[in-house]
């Protein structure tokens, strides 16, 4: 099995989709010659030309909205919002247009648009280039939301996003682009709403998304050395959500820690906690813990940034508190 | 009638425009009446006075050309081929409505006739029109996408981003600004630092055409030119139609912001329907025949709507996802 980076996984999927389907095309800021600010689309303009790898002005509303309009005509545009912080400038088109056309039209219209975006802290860009806003999008009926944590999942979920007849907001994490992992020989689409259990365990379930999946894997290793058996469930798509896999895991381990890089308050983890207590209340031996960023903007000074975002020791502490309650 | 000598359109065509405009007028008046009677829910914006823009533009379009409309949409919908029945049934929230009861007055869709939807976000439909036009261009289809919007929308970021992108990519789009001189209650002088809206399009290097929006023949001629320009691959056109709203922003608007007598004066001088009737020299008998015909269509639409199928509450859960 070949080993590729998360960045290459996204690029390979885009290339394969464009090779096989003239309706797939890309729009975004600096995505052509520059290959995007993260280099994800590097080289694609050489193969597919500027008609299909379209550099746009810095106009996030028009980028998303042009995607909406082209998608309604049956094309399968993939638009890139350079940083997810800037998706705030596209929110009207994503939330009020893309997500609602189908519903408001009584089912006449489909909007098969994919909005790729990336972000995440850990490199001191300050407060406007490092937020995690997946929770905002998960609050919108009509949208789907994917947040892959591995190359295999990035490739397979992006394919499914492109071929979904709904608008998908596809979150990539900046710090995951260089990670390398084995992928299957050929691109395997991954169905939405199916979690991946990265590690089986019996004492506590960690539900992790994005970068925190990798943090959780390291924490599980440490915990094992201390005799704590951790199970890691990565929902991969937040909307739709594989509730069963999460609930079944908690029914087995009787404990649950939820972790993501977004701020804890009103974050995606709050929804997971609510679902778990509703569906597995009698199985819980400890309160559900949430590990996310502190409720501040992302600060610049590395020492402060480090303090705000969640790390292995935060997750480890939550695991230990949870297990101690048994 | 000696119209053929004076105009490029036949008297027969103009008479059909008159009928369509009158249908819109009587439909809108019926909507006001049924709303006041308590039949209709929600938020209604009628287009009394703006009929000529919708008819003049939409009659230049093919069925597979597309439009995006605004919160004030009934006239565009009827002009782009929606039946009065489907529109009225939607206002009554029925299954038979153009949006199946999911949309309402501000979310009217008719995909089969190229109507991509009314839009309750001012300026919200413009980026999508650029995208639709881009799709036509990329697929080498000779189709045109038309955005309707008001003067108020030209202050939104979506307007500026859309015109910039549309012109940059020379997509086959026409941006029709229905300048009715009010953004809701705010007169143009209080929401724009310039008087000439074409300067906004010129800033993007976009061709502009200005037309009297109360003269349906002039609107049709201007739109024909604009649509031909776009369809030929020459890029978008900004079509500025100066028009007047002969009523409030919404049904029930007390219009405290209007100068006294303005509405009365506008109705006397800027109503596109008597103007066309006069031009065509329609006599009393022909006029009352037209009124009777239009009234029958409108009444039938109310009957159709009232007898339509009610949605079940739990139907609310359908159509969220494809």
Coordinates of C-alpha atoms in Angstrom, one line a residue:
Chain A
X1 CA 0.0 0.0 0.0
X2 CA 1.4 3.4 -0.9
X3 CA 2.1 6.0 1.8
X4 CA 1.0 9.5 1.1
X5 CA 0.6 12.8 3.0
X6 CA -2.8 14.2 4.0
X7 CA -2.0 17.1 1.6
X8 CA -1.4 14.6 -1.3
X9 CA -4.5 12.7 -0.4
X10 CA -6.6 15.8 -0.9
X11 CA -4.8 16.6 -4.1
X12 CA -5.0 13.1 -5.5
X13 CA -8.7 13.0 -4.9
X14 CA -9.3 16.4 -6.7
X15 CA -7.1 15.3 -9.6
X16 CA -8.9 12.0 -9.9
X17 CA -12.3 13.6 -9.8
X18 CA -11.4 16.2 -12.4
X19 CA -9.8 13.5 -14.6
X20 CA -13.0 11.5 -14.7
X21 CA -15.6 14.2 -14.7
X22 CA -15.7 17.4 -16.6
X23 CA -18.3 18.8 -14.2
X24 CA -15.8 18.9 -11.4
X25 CA -13.8 22.2 -11.2
X26 CA -12.0 24.2 -8.6
X27 CA -12.3 27.9 -7.5
X28 CA -10.3 29.7 -4.9
X29 CA -7.8 32.3 -4.0
X30 CA -4.3 31.5 -5.3
X31 CA -5.1 27.9 -6.1
X32 CA -3.6 27.9 -9.6
X33 CA 0.1 28.7 -10.1
X34 CA 0.7 29.1 -6.4
X35 CA -1.2 25.8 -5.6
X36 CA -3.1 27.4 -2.8
X37 CA -1.8 28.9 0.4
X38 CA -1.1 25.3 1.8
X39 CA 0.1 23.9 -1.5
X40 CA -2.8 21.5 -1.7
X41 CA -3.7 22.2 -5.3
X42 CA -0.1 22.4 -6.4
X43 CA 0.4 21.3 -10.0
X44 CA -3.3 20.8 -10.8
X45 CA -3.4 23.9 -13.1
X46 CA -0.7 22.2 -15.2
X47 CA -2.9 19.2 -15.8
X48 CA -6.3 20.8 -16.0
X49 CA -5.8 24.4 -17.1
X50 CA -7.0 27.7 -15.7
X51 CA -10.6 27.1 -16.8
X52 CA -10.9 24.3 -14.3
X53 CA -8.5 25.5 -11.7
X54 CA -9.8 29.0 -11.3
X55 CA -7.9 31.6 -9.4
X56 CA -10.5 34.0 -7.9
X57 CA -10.4 37.5 -6.5
X58 CA -10.4 37.8 -2.7
X59 CA -14.2 37.6 -2.6
X60 CA -15.3 34.9 -0.3
X61 CA -19.0 35.6 -0.8
X62 CA -18.7 35.4 -4.6
X63 CA -16.5 32.3 -4.4
X64 CA -19.0 30.4 -2.4
X65 CA -22.0 31.9 -4.2
X66 CA -20.6 31.1 -7.7
X67 CA -20.1 27.6 -6.4
X68 CA -23.7 27.5 -5.4
X69 CA -24.9 28.8 -8.8
X70 CA -22.7 26.4 -10.8
X71 CA -23.8 23.5 -8.5
X72 CA -27.5 24.2 -9.1
X73 CA -26.8 23.9 -12.8
X74 CA -25.5 20.3 -12.1
X75 CA -21.7 21.0 -12.0
X76 CA -19.7 19.7 -9.0
X77 CA -17.6 22.7 -8.0
X78 CA -15.0 22.4 -5.2
X79 CA -14.3 25.8 -3.8
X80 CA -11.5 26.6 -1.4
X81 CA -11.8 29.1 1.4
X82 CA -8.2 29.7 2.2
X83 CA -8.6 29.8 6.0
X84 CA -11.8 28.8 7.8
X85 CA -11.7 32.0 9.6
X86 CA -12.6 33.6 6.3
X87 CA -15.6 31.3 5.9
X88 CA -17.3 33.9 8.0
X89 CA -17.3 36.1 4.8
X90 CA -19.0 33.3 2.9
X91 CA -21.6 32.4 5.6
X92 CA -24.5 34.1 3.9
X93 CA -24.0 32.1 0.7
X94 CA -23.3 28.8 2.6
X95 CA -25.9 29.1 5.4
X96 CA -28.7 31.0 3.7
X97 CA -28.3 29.9 0.1
X98 CA -26.5 26.6 -0.3
X99 CA -28.1 25.0 2.8
X100 CA -31.6 26.1 2.1
X101 CA -32.3 26.2 -1.6
X102 CA -33.4 22.6 -1.6
X103 CA -35.7 23.0 1.3
X104 CA -37.2 26.3 0.3
X105 CA -37.8 25.0 -3.2
X106 CA -39.7 22.0 -1.9
X107 CA -37.1 19.7 -3.1
X108 CA -36.7 21.0 -6.7
X109 CA -33.1 22.1 -6.3
X110 CA -29.8 20.3 -5.5
X111 CA -26.7 22.1 -4.5
X112 CA -23.8 19.6 -4.9
X113 CA -21.1 22.0 -3.8
X114 CA -18.0 21.2 -1.8
X115 CA -16.4 23.9 0.3
X116 CA -12.9 23.0 1.3
X117 CA -11.3 25.0 4.0
X118 CA -8.5 24.5 6.5
X119 CA -7.2 26.0 9.7
X120 CA -6.1 25.3 13.2
X121 CA -3.7 26.7 15.7
X122 CA -0.2 25.7 16.8
X123 CA 1.9 28.0 14.6
X124 CA 1.1 31.4 16.1
X125 CA -0.8 33.1 13.3
X126 CA -3.0 35.0 15.8
X127 CA -6.7 35.3 16.2
X128 CA -7.8 35.5 12.6
X129 CA -6.0 32.5 11.0
X130 CA -6.4 29.7 13.5
X131 CA -9.9 29.2 14.7
X132 CA -11.8 26.0 14.4
X133 CA -15.4 26.8 13.3
X134 CA -16.8 23.4 12.5
X135 CA -19.4 23.7 15.2
X136 CA -20.9 26.7 13.5
X137 CA -21.6 24.7 10.3
X138 CA -22.9 21.7 12.2
X139 CA -25.7 23.9 13.5
X140 CA -27.2 24.4 10.0
X141 CA -29.8 22.0 8.7
X142 CA -29.1 21.3 5.0
X143 CA -25.4 21.2 5.3
X144 CA -23.1 18.3 5.7
X145 CA -19.8 18.6 7.5
X146 CA -16.7 16.4 7.1
X147 CA -13.5 16.6 9.2
X148 CA -11.0 13.9 8.2
X149 CA -8.0 13.2 10.3
X150 CA -6.0 10.8 8.1
X151 CA -4.9 10.7 4.5
X152 CA -7.1 7.7 3.7
X153 CA -10.1 9.4 5.2
X154 CA -9.3 12.8 3.6
X155 CA -9.2 11.1 0.1
X156 CA -12.2 9.0 0.5
X157 CA -14.4 11.5 2.2
X158 CA -13.5 14.3 -0.2
X159 CA -14.6 12.0 -3.1
X160 CA -17.9 11.4 -1.3
X161 CA -18.3 15.1 -0.7
X162 CA -17.9 16.0 -4.4
X163 CA -20.4 13.3 -5.3
X164 CA -22.9 14.2 -2.6
X165 CA -25.9 16.1 -3.9
X166 CA -25.8 18.4 -0.9
X167 CA -23.4 21.1 0.1
X168 CA -20.5 19.7 2.1
X169 CA -18.2 21.8 4.2
X170 CA -14.9 19.9 4.3
X171 CA -12.5 20.8 7.1
X172 CA -8.8 20.1 6.8
X173 CA -6.4 20.8 9.6
X174 CA -3.3 22.7 8.7
X175 CA -1.0 20.8 11.0
X176 CA -2.2 17.5 9.5
X177 CA -1.0 18.3 5.9
X178 CA 2.4 16.8 6.3
X179 CA 1.4 13.6 8.1
X180 CA 2.0 10.5 6.1
X181 CA 0.1 7.2 6.3
X182 CA -0.7 4.2 4.1
X183 CA -3.7 4.4 1.9
X184 CA -5.4 1.8 -0.2
X185 CA -4.0 1.3 -3.8
X186 CA -7.1 2.8 -5.4
X187 CA -9.3 5.6 -4.1
X188 CA -12.1 4.2 -2.0
X189 CA -15.0 6.5 -1.4
X190 CA -15.9 6.6 2.3
X191 CA -19.6 6.8 3.2
X192 CA -20.7 9.7 5.3
X193 CA -22.0 9.0 8.8
X194 CA -19.6 6.2 9.5
X195 CA -17.2 6.7 12.4
X196 CA -13.7 5.1 12.4
X197 CA -12.6 3.3 15.6
X198 CA -8.9 4.0 15.5
X199 CA -8.1 1.9 18.6
X200 CA -10.2 -0.4 20.6
X201 CA -10.2 -0.3 24.4
X202 CA -12.3 -1.1 27.4
X203 CA -11.9 1.7 30.1
X204 CA -12.7 4.9 28.4
X205 CA -13.9 6.2 25.0
X206 CA -12.2 9.3 23.5
X207 CA -14.3 10.8 20.8
X208 CA -11.8 13.0 18.9
X209 CA -11.9 15.0 15.7
X210 CA -9.2 16.5 13.4
X211 CA -5.8 17.0 15.0
X212 CA -7.0 15.7 18.3
X213 CA -7.3 12.2 16.9
X214 CA -3.6 12.1 16.7
X215 CA -3.2 13.6 20.2
X216 CA -5.6 10.9 21.4
X217 CA -3.6 8.2 19.8
X218 CA -0.5 9.3 21.7
X219 CA -2.5 9.7 24.9
X220 CA -3.8 6.1 24.5
X221 CA -0.3 4.8 24.2
X222 CA 0.7 6.6 27.5
X223 CA -2.5 5.5 29.2
X224 CA -1.8 1.9 28.2
X225 CA 1.5 2.1 30.0
X226 CA -0.5 3.0 33.1
X227 CA -2.9 0.2 32.6
X228 CA -5.8 2.3 31.2
X229 CA -7.4 0.9 28.0
X230 CA -8.6 3.7 25.7
X231 CA -10.9 3.4 22.8
X232 CA -10.7 6.1 20.1
X233 CA -13.7 6.9 18.0
X234 CA -13.3 9.5 15.2
X235 CA -16.7 10.5 13.7
X236 CA -15.0 11.7 10.5
X237 CA -18.2 13.3 9.4
X238 CA -19.9 15.6 12.0
X239 CA -23.0 16.0 10.0
X240 CA -24.4 13.3 9.5
X241 CA -23.0 11.9 12.7
X242 CA -22.6 8.2 13.5
X243 CA -24.3 8.3 16.9
X244 CA -24.5 4.5 17.1
X245 CA -20.7 4.0 17.0
X246 CA -20.2 6.6 19.7
X247 CA -23.0 5.4 22.0
X248 CA -22.0 1.7 21.5
X249 CA -18.5 2.5 22.4
X250 CA -19.5 4.3 25.6
X251 CA -21.9 1.4 26.5
X252 CA -18.8 -0.8 26.4
X253 CA -16.3 1.5 28.2
X254 CA -18.8 3.3 30.5
X255 CA -16.7 6.5 30.2
X256 CA -16.4 9.2 27.7
X257 CA -14.1 12.1 26.9
X258 CA -14.7 14.3 24.0
X259 CA -12.0 16.4 22.4
X260 CA -11.5 18.9 19.6
X261 CA -9.4 22.0 19.0
X262 CA -12.4 24.4 18.9
X263 CA -13.3 26.2 22.0
X264 CA -15.1 23.9 24.4
X265 CA -18.1 26.1 25.1
X266 CA -20.9 25.4 22.6
X267 CA -18.5 23.3 20.6
X268 CA -19.2 20.1 18.8
X269 CA -18.2 18.1 21.9
X270 CA -21.2 19.5 23.7
X271 CA -23.5 17.8 21.2
X272 CA -21.6 14.5 21.6
X273 CA -22.0 14.8 25.4
X274 CA -25.7 15.5 25.1
X275 CA -26.2 12.5 22.8
X276 CA -24.2 10.2 25.1
X277 CA -26.1 11.2 28.2
X278 CA -29.4 10.8 26.4
X279 CA -28.7 7.4 24.9
X280 CA -26.3 5.9 27.4
X281 CA -27.0 7.6 30.7
X282 CA -27.3 4.3 32.7
X283 CA -24.0 3.1 31.3
X284 CA -22.0 6.1 32.4
X285 CA -19.7 5.7 35.4
X286 CA -18.3 9.2 35.3
X287 CA -19.3 12.6 34.0
X288 CA -18.5 13.2 30.4
X289 CA -15.4 15.3 30.0
X290 CA -14.8 17.9 27.3
X291 CA -11.3 18.9 26.2
X292 CA -11.0 21.8 23.8
X293 CA -9.6 25.3 23.6
X294 CA -10.1 27.8 26.3
X295 CA -12.8 30.4 25.6
X296 CA -10.5 33.1 24.2
X297 CA -9.6 34.2 20.6
X298 CA -6.4 32.4 19.6
X299 CA -3.6 34.6 21.0
X300 CA -0.4 35.3 19.1
X301 CA 2.5 34.9 21.6
X302 CA 3.4 31.2 21.4
X303 CA 3.4 30.8 25.2
X304 CA -0.2 32.0 25.3
X305 CA -1.3 30.1 22.2
X306 CA 0.1 26.9 23.8
X307 CA -1.9 27.7 26.9
X308 CA -5.2 28.1 25.1
X309 CA -5.3 25.1 22.8
X310 CA -5.6 21.5 24.0
X311 CA -2.6 19.2 24.3
X312 CA -1.8 15.6 25.3
X313 CA -1.5 16.5 29.0
X314 CA -4.9 18.0 29.0
X315 CA -6.5 15.0 27.4
X316 CA -4.5 12.6 29.6
X317 CA -5.7 14.5 32.7
X318 CA -9.3 14.2 31.6
X319 CA -8.9 10.5 30.9
X320 CA -7.4 10.0 34.4
X321 CA -10.1 12.0 36.1
X322 CA -12.7 10.0 34.3
X323 CA -11.2 6.7 35.0
X324 CA -10.7 7.6 38.7
X325 CA -14.5 8.2 39.1
X326 CA -15.3 4.6 38.3
Chain B
X1 CA -53.8 50.6 -34.0
X2 CA -51.0 52.1 -35.9
X3 CA -48.4 50.7 -33.6
X4 CA -46.4 48.7 -36.0
X5 CA -45.2 51.9 -37.6
X6 CA -43.9 53.4 -34.4
X7 CA -42.3 50.4 -32.8
X8 CA -40.3 47.3 -33.5
X9 CA -42.8 45.1 -31.6
X10 CA -46.1 44.2 -33.1
X11 CA -49.3 45.5 -31.6
X12 CA -50.2 41.9 -30.8
X13 CA -47.0 41.3 -28.9
X14 CA -47.5 44.5 -26.9
X15 CA -51.1 43.6 -26.2
X16 CA -49.8 40.4 -24.7
X17 CA -47.4 42.4 -22.6
X18 CA -50.3 44.5 -21.5
X19 CA -52.3 41.4 -20.5
X20 CA -49.4 40.0 -18.6
X21 CA -48.8 43.3 -16.8
X22 CA -52.4 43.6 -15.9
X23 CA -52.5 40.0 -14.7
X24 CA -49.5 40.8 -12.3
X25 CA -51.3 44.0 -11.2
X26 CA -54.6 42.3 -10.4
X27 CA -52.8 39.3 -8.9
X28 CA -50.9 41.6 -6.5
X29 CA -54.0 43.5 -5.6
X30 CA -55.7 40.2 -4.8
X31 CA -52.7 39.2 -2.7
X32 CA -53.1 42.5 -0.7
X33 CA -56.8 41.8 -0.3
X34 CA -56.4 38.1 0.8
X35 CA -53.6 39.2 3.2
X36 CA -55.8 41.8 4.8
X37 CA -58.6 39.3 5.0
X38 CA -56.3 37.1 7.0
X39 CA -56.0 34.3 4.5
X40 CA -52.3 34.6 3.9
X41 CA -49.4 34.2 6.4
X42 CA -46.0 35.7 6.4
X43 CA -44.4 38.7 4.9
X44 CA -45.6 40.0 1.5
X45 CA -44.0 42.4 -0.8
X46 CA -46.0 43.2 -3.9
X47 CA -44.7 44.7 -7.1
X48 CA -47.3 47.2 -8.0
X49 CA -45.8 49.6 -10.5
X50 CA -42.8 47.4 -11.4
X51 CA -44.6 45.1 -13.8
X52 CA -43.0 46.5 -16.9
X53 CA -39.5 45.6 -15.8
X54 CA -40.4 41.9 -15.2
X55 CA -42.3 41.5 -18.4
X56 CA -40.0 43.5 -20.6
X57 CA -36.9 41.5 -19.4
X58 CA -38.4 38.0 -19.1
X59 CA -40.1 38.2 -22.5
X60 CA -36.6 38.4 -24.0
X61 CA -35.5 35.2 -22.3
X62 CA -35.7 31.6 -23.4
X63 CA -37.2 29.0 -21.0
X64 CA -33.8 27.6 -20.2
X65 CA -32.3 31.0 -19.4
X66 CA -32.4 31.5 -15.7
X67 CA -33.4 34.2 -13.3
X68 CA -32.8 34.9 -9.7
X69 CA -35.3 37.2 -8.0
X70 CA -35.7 39.1 -4.8
X71 CA -38.1 39.4 -1.8
X72 CA -40.4 41.2 -4.2
X73 CA -40.8 38.4 -6.7
X74 CA -44.3 37.8 -7.8
X75 CA -43.9 39.8 -11.0
X76 CA -40.7 38.0 -12.0
X77 CA -42.2 34.6 -11.3
X78 CA -45.3 35.2 -13.4
X79 CA -43.3 36.8 -16.2
X80 CA -40.9 33.8 -16.3
X81 CA -43.7 31.4 -16.8
X82 CA -45.0 30.4 -13.4
X83 CA -48.8 29.9 -13.4
X84 CA -50.9 32.1 -11.2
X85 CA -52.2 28.9 -9.7
X86 CA -48.8 27.7 -8.6
X87 CA -47.9 31.1 -7.2
X88 CA -51.1 31.6 -5.3
X89 CA -51.1 28.1 -3.9
X90 CA -47.6 28.8 -2.6
X91 CA -48.8 31.9 -0.8
X92 CA -51.5 29.7 0.8
X93 CA -48.8 27.2 1.9
X94 CA -50.2 24.3 -0.2
X95 CA -48.6 21.2 -1.7
X96 CA -49.6 22.5 -5.1
X97 CA -47.6 25.7 -4.6
X98 CA -44.5 26.4 -6.7
X99 CA -42.3 25.5 -3.7
X100 CA -44.6 23.0 -2.2
X101 CA -45.4 25.2 0.7
X102 CA -41.8 25.2 1.9
X103 CA -41.0 28.6 0.5
X104 CA -43.6 31.3 0.7
X105 CA -43.7 34.7 -1.0
X106 CA -40.0 35.3 -0.6
X107 CA -38.8 31.8 -1.7
X108 CA -40.6 31.1 -4.9
X109 CA -39.0 28.5 -7.2
X110 CA -39.8 27.2 -10.6
X111 CA -36.8 25.3 -11.9
X112 CA -38.6 23.9 -15.0
X113 CA -39.1 27.5 -16.2
X114 CA -35.6 28.6 -15.2
X115 CA -36.6 30.4 -12.0
X116 CA -33.8 29.8 -9.5
X117 CA -35.7 31.4 -6.7
X118 CA -36.9 34.5 -5.1
X119 CA -34.4 35.4 -2.4
X120 CA -35.1 37.1 0.9
X121 CA -31.5 38.2 1.4
X122 CA -30.9 41.5 -0.4
X123 CA -28.2 40.9 -2.9
X124 CA -28.2 37.2 -2.0
X125 CA -29.1 35.9 -5.5
X126 CA -26.3 37.7 -7.4
X127 CA -23.3 35.4 -6.7
X128 CA -25.4 32.4 -7.7
X129 CA -26.2 34.0 -11.0
X130 CA -22.5 34.5 -11.7
X131 CA -22.1 30.8 -10.9
X132 CA -25.0 29.7 -13.2
X133 CA -23.6 31.8 -16.0
X134 CA -20.1 30.4 -15.4
X135 CA -21.6 26.9 -15.7
X136 CA -23.2 27.9 -19.1
X137 CA -19.9 29.3 -20.3
X138 CA -17.9 26.3 -19.2
X139 CA -20.4 23.9 -20.8
X140 CA -20.5 26.1 -23.9
X141 CA -24.3 26.4 -23.7
X142 CA -25.8 29.5 -25.3
X143 CA -27.8 30.4 -22.1
X144 CA -28.0 33.5 -20.1
X145 CA -28.5 34.1 -16.3
X146 CA -30.3 37.1 -15.1
X147 CA -30.3 38.6 -11.6
X148 CA -33.0 41.0 -10.5
X149 CA -32.3 43.2 -7.6
X150 CA -33.1 46.6 -6.3
X151 CA -31.2 49.9 -5.8
X152 CA -30.7 48.9 -2.1
X153 CA -28.8 45.7 -3.1
X154 CA -26.1 47.8 -4.9
X155 CA -24.8 48.7 -1.5
X156 CA -24.1 45.1 -0.5
X157 CA -20.8 43.3 -0.8
X158 CA -22.4 40.5 -2.8
X159 CA -23.3 43.0 -5.5
X160 CA -19.8 44.3 -5.8
X161 CA -18.1 40.9 -5.6
X162 CA -20.5 39.5 -8.1
X163 CA -20.2 42.2 -10.7
X164 CA -16.4 42.1 -10.3
X165 CA -16.2 38.3 -10.7
X166 CA -18.8 38.2 -13.5
X167 CA -17.0 40.8 -15.6
X168 CA -13.6 39.3 -14.8
X169 CA -14.7 36.0 -16.2
X170 CA -16.9 37.5 -18.9
X171 CA -19.8 35.2 -18.0
X172 CA -23.2 35.5 -19.8
X173 CA -25.1 37.3 -17.1
X174 CA -27.4 40.3 -17.0
X175 CA -27.7 42.3 -13.8
X176 CA -31.1 44.0 -13.8
X177 CA -31.3 46.7 -11.2
X178 CA -34.9 47.6 -10.5
X179 CA -34.3 51.0 -9.1
X180 CA -37.5 51.9 -7.3
X181 CA -35.7 54.7 -5.4
X182 CA -36.3 53.2 -2.0
X183 CA -34.4 50.6 0.0
X184 CA -37.4 49.5 2.1
X185 CA -38.1 52.9 3.6
X186 CA -34.9 54.7 2.9
X187 CA -34.8 56.9 -0.1
X188 CA -31.8 56.6 -2.5
X189 CA -30.3 59.9 -1.3
X190 CA -30.0 58.5 2.2
X191 CA -28.4 55.2 1.2
X192 CA -26.1 56.1 -1.7
X193 CA -23.5 58.8 -2.1
X194 CA -23.9 58.9 -5.8
X195 CA -27.0 59.4 -7.9
X196 CA -26.0 57.5 -11.1
X197 CA -25.9 53.8 -10.4
X198 CA -24.3 53.0 -13.7
X199 CA -21.1 54.3 -12.2
X200 CA -21.0 51.3 -10.0
X201 CA -21.0 48.9 -13.0
X202 CA -18.5 51.1 -14.9
X203 CA -16.1 50.7 -12.0
X204 CA -15.8 47.1 -13.1
X205 CA -15.6 47.9 -16.8
X206 CA -19.1 46.6 -17.3
X207 CA -21.3 47.8 -20.0
X208 CA -24.4 49.6 -18.7
X209 CA -27.8 50.4 -20.3
X210 CA -30.3 52.7 -18.6
X211 CA -33.9 52.4 -19.4
X212 CA -37.3 53.9 -18.3
X213 CA -38.6 50.9 -16.3
X214 CA -42.2 52.2 -16.7
X215 CA -42.0 51.8 -20.5
X216 CA -42.3 48.1 -21.2
X217 CA -41.3 48.4 -24.8
X218 CA -38.2 50.3 -23.9
X219 CA -37.4 47.7 -21.3
X220 CA -37.8 45.0 -23.8
X221 CA -35.6 46.7 -26.3
X222 CA -32.9 47.3 -23.7
X223 CA -33.1 43.8 -22.3
X224 CA -32.9 42.4 -25.8
X225 CA -29.7 44.2 -26.3
X226 CA -28.3 43.2 -22.9
X227 CA -29.2 39.6 -23.3
X228 CA -27.8 39.4 -26.8
X229 CA -24.5 41.0 -25.6
X230 CA -24.2 38.4 -22.8
X231 CA -25.3 35.5 -24.9
X232 CA -22.8 36.3 -27.6
X233 CA -20.0 35.9 -25.0
X234 CA -19.2 39.6 -24.6
X235 CA -19.7 39.5 -20.8
X236 CA -22.3 40.8 -18.5
X237 CA -24.4 43.9 -18.8
X238 CA -25.7 46.1 -16.0
X239 CA -29.3 47.0 -17.0
X240 CA -30.6 49.9 -14.9
X241 CA -34.4 50.1 -15.0
X242 CA -35.7 53.2 -13.3
X243 CA -39.1 52.3 -11.8
X244 CA -41.5 53.1 -9.0
X245 CA -43.1 51.2 -6.3
X246 CA -46.7 52.4 -6.3
X247 CA -47.3 50.9 -2.9
X248 CA -45.5 50.3 0.4
X249 CA -42.5 48.1 1.0
X250 CA -44.7 45.4 2.4
X251 CA -48.4 44.8 2.5
X252 CA -49.5 46.9 5.5
X253 CA -46.6 49.4 5.3
X254 CA -48.0 52.8 6.6
X255 CA -45.3 54.5 4.5
X256 CA -44.6 57.2 7.0
X257 CA -41.3 57.8 5.2
X258 CA -43.0 58.9 1.9
X259 CA -43.5 62.6 1.3
X260 CA -47.2 63.5 1.4
X261 CA -48.9 62.9 -2.0
X262 CA -45.9 61.1 -3.5
X263 CA -47.7 57.8 -4.0
X264 CA -50.8 59.5 -5.5
X265 CA -48.6 61.5 -7.9
X266 CA -46.6 58.4 -8.9
X267 CA -49.8 56.5 -9.5
X268 CA -51.0 59.3 -11.7
X269 CA -47.9 59.8 -13.7
X270 CA -45.7 56.6 -13.5
X271 CA -48.1 53.7 -13.8
X272 CA -46.8 51.5 -16.7
X273 CA -50.2 50.0 -17.4
X274 CA -52.3 53.0 -18.4
X275 CA -49.3 54.2 -20.3
X276 CA -49.2 51.1 -22.4
X277 CA -52.9 51.0 -22.8
X278 CA -52.8 54.5 -24.1
X279 CA -50.0 53.7 -26.5
X280 CA -51.9 50.8 -27.8
X281 CA -55.2 52.8 -28.0
X282 CA -57.1 50.0 -26.2
X283 CA -60.8 51.0 -26.1
X284 CA -63.2 50.5 -23.3
X285 CA -64.7 47.3 -24.6
X286 CA -61.4 45.7 -25.3
X287 CA -60.1 46.9 -21.9
X288 CA -63.0 45.4 -20.0
X289 CA -62.7 42.2 -21.9
X290 CA -59.0 42.1 -20.8
X291 CA -60.0 42.9 -17.2
X292 CA -62.6 40.1 -17.2
X293 CA -60.1 37.6 -18.6
X294 CA -57.4 38.6 -16.1
X295 CA -59.8 38.6 -13.2
X296 CA -61.0 35.1 -14.0
X297 CA -57.4 33.9 -13.9
X298 CA -56.8 35.5 -10.6
X299 CA -60.1 34.3 -9.1
X300 CA -59.3 30.8 -10.3
X301 CA -55.9 30.9 -8.7
X302 CA -57.5 31.8 -5.3
X303 CA -60.0 28.9 -5.7
X304 CA -57.2 26.6 -6.8
X305 CA -55.2 27.6 -3.8
X306 CA -58.0 27.4 -1.3
X307 CA -58.9 23.9 -2.5
X308 CA -55.2 22.9 -2.5
X309 CA -53.8 20.2 -0.3
X310 CA -52.6 21.1 3.1
X311 CA -49.2 20.1 4.3
X312 CA -48.9 17.7 7.2
X313 CA -46.9 19.2 10.1
X314 CA -44.3 16.4 9.8
X315 CA -43.7 17.2 6.2
X316 CA -41.5 19.9 7.6
X317 CA -38.9 17.1 8.0
X318 CA -38.7 16.3 4.3
X319 CA -36.5 18.0 1.7
X320 CA -33.8 19.0 4.1
X321 CA -31.3 16.8 2.3
X322 CA -31.2 15.4 -1.3

